PDB file of C-alpha atoms in Angstrom:
ATOM      1  CA  MET I   1      55.331  93.803 103.454  1.00  0.00           C
ATOM      2  CA  LEU I   2      56.922  97.019 102.263  1.00  0.00           C
ATOM      3  CA  LEU I   3      55.164  98.833 105.074  1.00  0.00           C
ATOM      4  CA  VAL I   4      56.589  96.450 107.702  1.00  0.00           C
ATOM      5  CA  VAL I   5      60.116  96.841 106.308  1.00  0.00           C
ATOM      6  CA  SER I   6      59.863 100.646 106.271  1.00  0.00           C
ATOM      7  CA  VAL I   7      58.420 100.742 109.833  1.00  0.00           C
ATOM      8  CA  CYS I   8      61.236  98.469 111.031  1.00  0.00           C
ATOM      9  CA  ALA I   9      63.783 100.704 109.282  1.00  0.00           C
ATOM     10  CA  MET I  10      62.253 103.790 110.923  1.00  0.00           C
ATOM     11  CA  VAL I  11      62.244 102.167 114.366  1.00  0.00           C
ATOM     12  CA  ALA I  12      65.857 101.038 113.949  1.00  0.00           C
ATOM     13  CA  SER I  13      66.889 104.477 112.671  1.00  0.00           C
ATOM     14  CA  THR I  14      65.087 106.210 115.542  1.00  0.00           C
ATOM     15  CA  TYR I  15      66.696 103.909 118.101  1.00  0.00           C
ATOM     16  CA  LEU I  16      70.187 104.457 116.688  1.00  0.00           C
ATOM     17  CA  CYS I  17      69.746 108.240 116.537  1.00  0.00           C
ATOM     18  CA  SER I  18      68.260 108.327 120.023  1.00  0.00           C
ATOM     19  CA  SER I  19      71.011 106.261 121.619  1.00  0.00           C
ATOM     20  CA  SER I  20      73.703 108.149 119.703  1.00  0.00           C
ATOM     21  CA  GLY I  21      72.174 111.496 120.721  1.00  0.00           C
ATOM     22  CA  LYS I  22      71.882 110.408 124.324  1.00  0.00           C
ATOM     23  CA  ALA I  23      75.527 109.305 124.413  1.00  0.00           C
ATOM     24  CA  THR I  24      76.656 112.567 122.788  1.00  0.00           C
ATOM     25  CA  LEU I  25      74.581 114.663 125.171  1.00  0.00           C
ATOM     26  CA  THR I  26      75.824 112.711 128.207  1.00  0.00           C
ATOM     27  CA  GLU I  27      79.429 113.172 127.071  1.00  0.00           C
ATOM     28  CA  LYS I  28      78.946 116.930 126.543  1.00  0.00           C
ATOM     29  CA  VAL I  29      77.342 117.390 129.957  1.00  0.00           C
ATOM     30  CA  PHE I  30      80.107 115.360 131.575  1.00  0.00           C
ATOM     31  CA  ASN I  31      82.763 117.476 129.818  1.00  0.00           C
ATOM     32  CA  GLN I  32      81.041 120.698 130.913  1.00  0.00           C
ATOM     33  CA  LEU I  33      80.858 119.512 134.517  1.00  0.00           C
ATOM     34  CA  THR I  34      84.509 118.478 134.396  1.00  0.00           C
ATOM     35  CA  SER I  35      85.575 121.886 133.080  1.00  0.00           C
ATOM     36  CA  LEU I  36      83.381 123.612 135.669  1.00  0.00           C
ATOM     37  CA  ARG I  37      85.012 121.554 138.415  1.00  0.00           C
ATOM     38  CA  ALA I  38      88.461 122.484 137.121  1.00  0.00           C
ATOM     39  CA  ALA I  39      87.534 126.180 136.997  1.00  0.00           C
ATOM     40  CA  LYS I  40      86.180 126.083 140.560  1.00  0.00           C
ATOM     41  CA  THR I  41      89.309 124.263 141.711  1.00  0.00           C
ATOM     42  CA  ASP I  42      91.490 126.942 140.156  1.00  0.00           C
ATOM     43  CA  ARG I  43      89.454 129.723 141.786  1.00  0.00           C
ATOM     44  CA  ILE I  44      89.681 128.091 145.206  1.00  0.00           C
ATOM     45  CA  GLN I  45      93.411 127.479 144.836  1.00  0.00           C
ATOM     46  CA  ASP I  46      93.930 131.102 143.730  1.00  0.00           C
ATOM     47  CA  TYR I  47      91.932 132.303 146.732  1.00  0.00           C
ATOM     48  CA  PHE I  48      94.006 130.314 149.215  1.00  0.00           C
ATOM     49  CA  GLN I  49      97.234 131.313 147.487  1.00  0.00           C
ATOM     50  CA  SER I  50      96.156 134.951 147.721  1.00  0.00           C
ATOM     51  CA  LEU I  51      95.421 134.505 151.435  1.00  0.00           C
ATOM     52  CA  TYR I  52      98.821 132.881 151.924  1.00  0.00           C
ATOM     53  CA  HIS I  53     100.640 135.738 150.168  1.00  0.00           C
ATOM     54  CA  HIS I  54      98.631 138.316 152.080  1.00  0.00           C
ATOM     55  CA  SER I  55      99.463 136.667 155.408  1.00  0.00           C
ATOM     56  CA  GLN I  56     103.144 136.547 154.407  1.00  0.00           C
ATOM     57  CA  THR I  57     103.065 140.253 153.597  1.00  0.00           C
ATOM     58  CA  LEU I  58     101.369 141.084 156.888  1.00  0.00           C
ATOM     59  CA  SER I  59     103.782 138.923 158.878  1.00  0.00           C
ATOM     60  CA  GLU I  60     106.713 140.905 157.492  1.00  0.00           C
ATOM     61  CA  ASP I  61     105.143 144.301 158.176  1.00  0.00           C
ATOM     62  CA  LEU I  62     106.830 145.845 161.224  1.00  0.00           C
ATOM     63  CA  THR I  63     103.632 147.619 162.250  1.00  0.00           C
ATOM     64  CA  VAL I  64     101.689 144.361 162.352  1.00  0.00           C
ATOM     65  CA  VAL I  65     104.504 142.606 164.214  1.00  0.00           C
ATOM     66  CA  GLY I  66     104.582 145.402 166.800  1.00  0.00           C
ATOM     67  CA  VAL I  67     100.818 145.351 167.235  1.00  0.00           C
ATOM     68  CA  MET I  68     100.826 141.577 167.672  1.00  0.00           C
ATOM     69  CA  GLN I  69     103.500 141.830 170.365  1.00  0.00           C
ATOM     70  CA  GLU I  70     101.486 144.524 172.160  1.00  0.00           C
ATOM     71  CA  PHE I  71      98.350 142.421 171.865  1.00  0.00           C
ATOM     72  CA  LYS I  72     100.136 139.432 173.354  1.00  0.00           C
ATOM     73  CA  SER I  73     101.320 141.408 176.383  1.00  0.00           C
ATOM     74  CA  ALA I  74      97.902 143.041 176.819  1.00  0.00           C
ATOM     75  CA  TYR I  75      96.240 139.629 176.679  1.00  0.00           C
ATOM     76  CA  ARG I  76      98.596 138.340 179.380  1.00  0.00           C
ATOM     77  CA  GLN I  77      97.672 141.319 181.560  1.00  0.00           C
ATOM     78  CA  LEU I  78      94.009 140.637 180.897  1.00  0.00           C
ATOM     79  CA  GLU I  79      94.460 137.003 181.946  1.00  0.00           C
ATOM     80  CA  GLN I  80      95.825 138.187 185.296  1.00  0.00           C
ATOM     81  CA  SER I  81      92.963 140.612 185.918  1.00  0.00           C
ATOM     82  CA  THR I  82      89.768 139.602 187.657  1.00  0.00           C
ATOM     83  CA  VAL I  83      86.120 140.108 186.839  1.00  0.00           C
ATOM     84  CA  PRO I  84      83.893 141.255 189.707  1.00  0.00           C
ATOM     85  CA  ALA I  85      82.037 138.386 191.379  1.00  0.00           C
ATOM     86  CA  ASP I  86      78.638 139.938 190.743  1.00  0.00           C
ATOM     87  CA  PHE I  87      79.387 140.035 187.048  1.00  0.00           C
ATOM     88  CA  GLU I  88      80.349 136.346 187.050  1.00  0.00           C
ATOM     89  CA  ALA I  89      76.793 135.627 188.181  1.00  0.00           C
ATOM     90  CA  LYS I  90      75.398 137.941 185.474  1.00  0.00           C
ATOM     91  CA  ILE I  91      77.330 136.067 182.788  1.00  0.00           C
ATOM     92  CA  ASP I  92      75.996 132.719 183.974  1.00  0.00           C
ATOM     93  CA  THR I  93      72.453 134.091 184.258  1.00  0.00           C
ATOM     94  CA  TYR I  94      72.611 135.490 180.733  1.00  0.00           C
ATOM     95  CA  TYR I  95      73.705 132.169 179.298  1.00  0.00           C
ATOM     96  CA  GLN I  96      71.075 130.234 181.248  1.00  0.00           C
ATOM     97  CA  THR I  97      68.127 132.536 180.579  1.00  0.00           C
ATOM     98  CA  GLN I  98      68.817 134.001 177.131  1.00  0.00           C
ATOM     99  CA  PHE I  99      71.582 132.331 175.157  1.00  0.00           C
ATOM    100  CA  ILE I 100      70.818 128.639 175.753  1.00  0.00           C
ATOM    101  CA  PRO I 101      67.040 128.982 175.126  1.00  0.00           C
ATOM    102  CA  LYS I 102      67.682 130.767 171.789  1.00  0.00           C
ATOM    103  CA  LEU I 103      70.270 128.172 170.854  1.00  0.00           C
ATOM    104  CA  THR I 104      67.861 125.366 171.707  1.00  0.00           C
ATOM    105  CA  ARG I 105      65.221 126.856 169.396  1.00  0.00           C
ATOM    106  CA  THR I 106      67.589 127.031 166.420  1.00  0.00           C
ATOM    107  CA  ASN I 107      69.674 123.864 166.895  1.00  0.00           C
ATOM    108  CA  GLU I 108      68.806 120.247 167.491  1.00  0.00           C
ATOM    109  CA  GLY I 109      69.749 118.550 170.738  1.00  0.00           C
ATOM    110  CA  SER I 110      70.204 120.024 174.164  1.00  0.00           C
ATOM    111  CA  PRO I 111      73.232 122.297 174.538  1.00  0.00           C
ATOM    112  CA  VAL I 112      75.446 122.005 177.608  1.00  0.00           C
ATOM    113  CA  LEU I 113      75.876 125.331 179.370  1.00  0.00           C
ATOM    114  CA  ALA I 114      79.509 124.715 180.355  1.00  0.00           C
ATOM    115  CA  SER I 115      80.599 124.353 176.733  1.00  0.00           C
ATOM    116  CA  TYR I 116      79.380 127.864 175.816  1.00  0.00           C
ATOM    117  CA  THR I 117      80.266 130.074 178.766  1.00  0.00           C
ATOM    118  CA  PRO I 118      83.558 131.962 178.585  1.00  0.00           C
ATOM    119  CA  LYS I 119      86.132 130.084 180.655  1.00  0.00           C
ATOM    120  CA  THR I 120      89.317 132.144 180.777  1.00  0.00           C
ATOM    121  CA  ALA I 121      89.626 135.381 182.695  1.00  0.00           C
ATOM    122  CA  ALA I 122      90.407 137.226 179.472  1.00  0.00           C
ATOM    123  CA  ALA I 123      87.292 135.890 177.755  1.00  0.00           C
ATOM    124  CA  ARG I 124      85.119 136.872 180.709  1.00  0.00           C
ATOM    125  CA  LYS I 125      86.717 140.325 180.783  1.00  0.00           C
ATOM    126  CA  PHE I 126      86.043 140.741 177.033  1.00  0.00           C
ATOM    127  CA  TYR I 127      82.463 139.698 177.677  1.00  0.00           C
ATOM    128  CA  LYS I 128      82.135 142.317 180.421  1.00  0.00           C
ATOM    129  CA  TYR I 129      83.596 144.960 178.130  1.00  0.00           C
ATOM    130  CA  ASN I 130      81.137 144.078 175.336  1.00  0.00           C
ATOM    131  CA  CYS I 131      78.227 144.196 177.792  1.00  0.00           C
ATOM    132  CA  ASP I 132      79.345 147.614 179.021  1.00  0.00           C
ATOM    133  CA  ILE I 133      79.457 148.878 175.420  1.00  0.00           C
ATOM    134  CA  ALA I 134      75.987 147.429 174.724  1.00  0.00           C
ATOM    135  CA  ILE I 135      74.613 149.145 177.832  1.00  0.00           C
ATOM    136  CA  LEU I 136      76.111 152.476 176.745  1.00  0.00           C
ATOM    137  CA  ARG I 137      74.603 152.095 173.267  1.00  0.00           C
ATOM    138  CA  THR I 138      71.220 151.410 174.828  1.00  0.00           C
ATOM    139  CA  VAL I 139      71.477 154.394 177.154  1.00  0.00           C
ATOM    140  CA  PHE I 140      72.569 156.791 174.411  1.00  0.00           C
ATOM    141  CA  LYS I 141      70.547 155.043 171.673  1.00  0.00           C
ATOM    142  CA  GLN I 142      73.551 155.146 169.364  1.00  0.00           C
ATOM    143  CA  PRO I 143      73.697 152.687 166.448  1.00  0.00           C
ATOM    144  CA  LYS I 144      76.412 150.072 166.325  1.00  0.00           C
ATOM    145  CA  TYR I 145      78.367 151.865 163.566  1.00  0.00           C
ATOM    146  CA  HIS I 146      77.863 155.584 163.741  1.00  0.00           C
ATOM    147  CA  LYS I 147      78.068 157.236 160.303  1.00  0.00           C
ATOM    148  CA  THR I 148      79.525 160.552 161.508  1.00  0.00           C
ATOM    149  CA  ARG I 149      82.368 158.754 163.194  1.00  0.00           C
ATOM    150  CA  LEU I 150      83.267 156.976 159.956  1.00  0.00           C
ATOM    151  CA  LYS I 151      83.392 160.310 158.086  1.00  0.00           C
ATOM    152  CA  GLU I 152      85.765 161.836 160.648  1.00  0.00           C
ATOM    153  CA  ASP I 153      88.260 158.958 160.339  1.00  0.00           C
TER     154      ASP I 153
END
């Protein structure tokens, strides 16, 4: 009889300690996750506030304002320029034979060619410029970012 009472007392004690420990542990983990969430929220808010202040500083800088005005006029000129007809065909061929097949291998679904090709004259002109640079790098076997050039600047 004494054995039964002591076993029951041990079982009851173990159950109470276990449930109390579980509740305490759950509360501590919840509090840690809550504080972690608050810390992450503060970091993200600080990051966006820093970006906002940086953009405000840049928008007031006369050099940046001047460059943006020049860029806007240059972009308008680029929109009015034309890309040679033979290069238009090269752009379309590139997207059909190289870009879309690679995209299909890495993404699900079937991509629509028209949604990826550059549409505006400026975008096509930029594309031509980038292709010309890539061709020159291939011809001269120069890396994308040349170390000696960085040292001179």
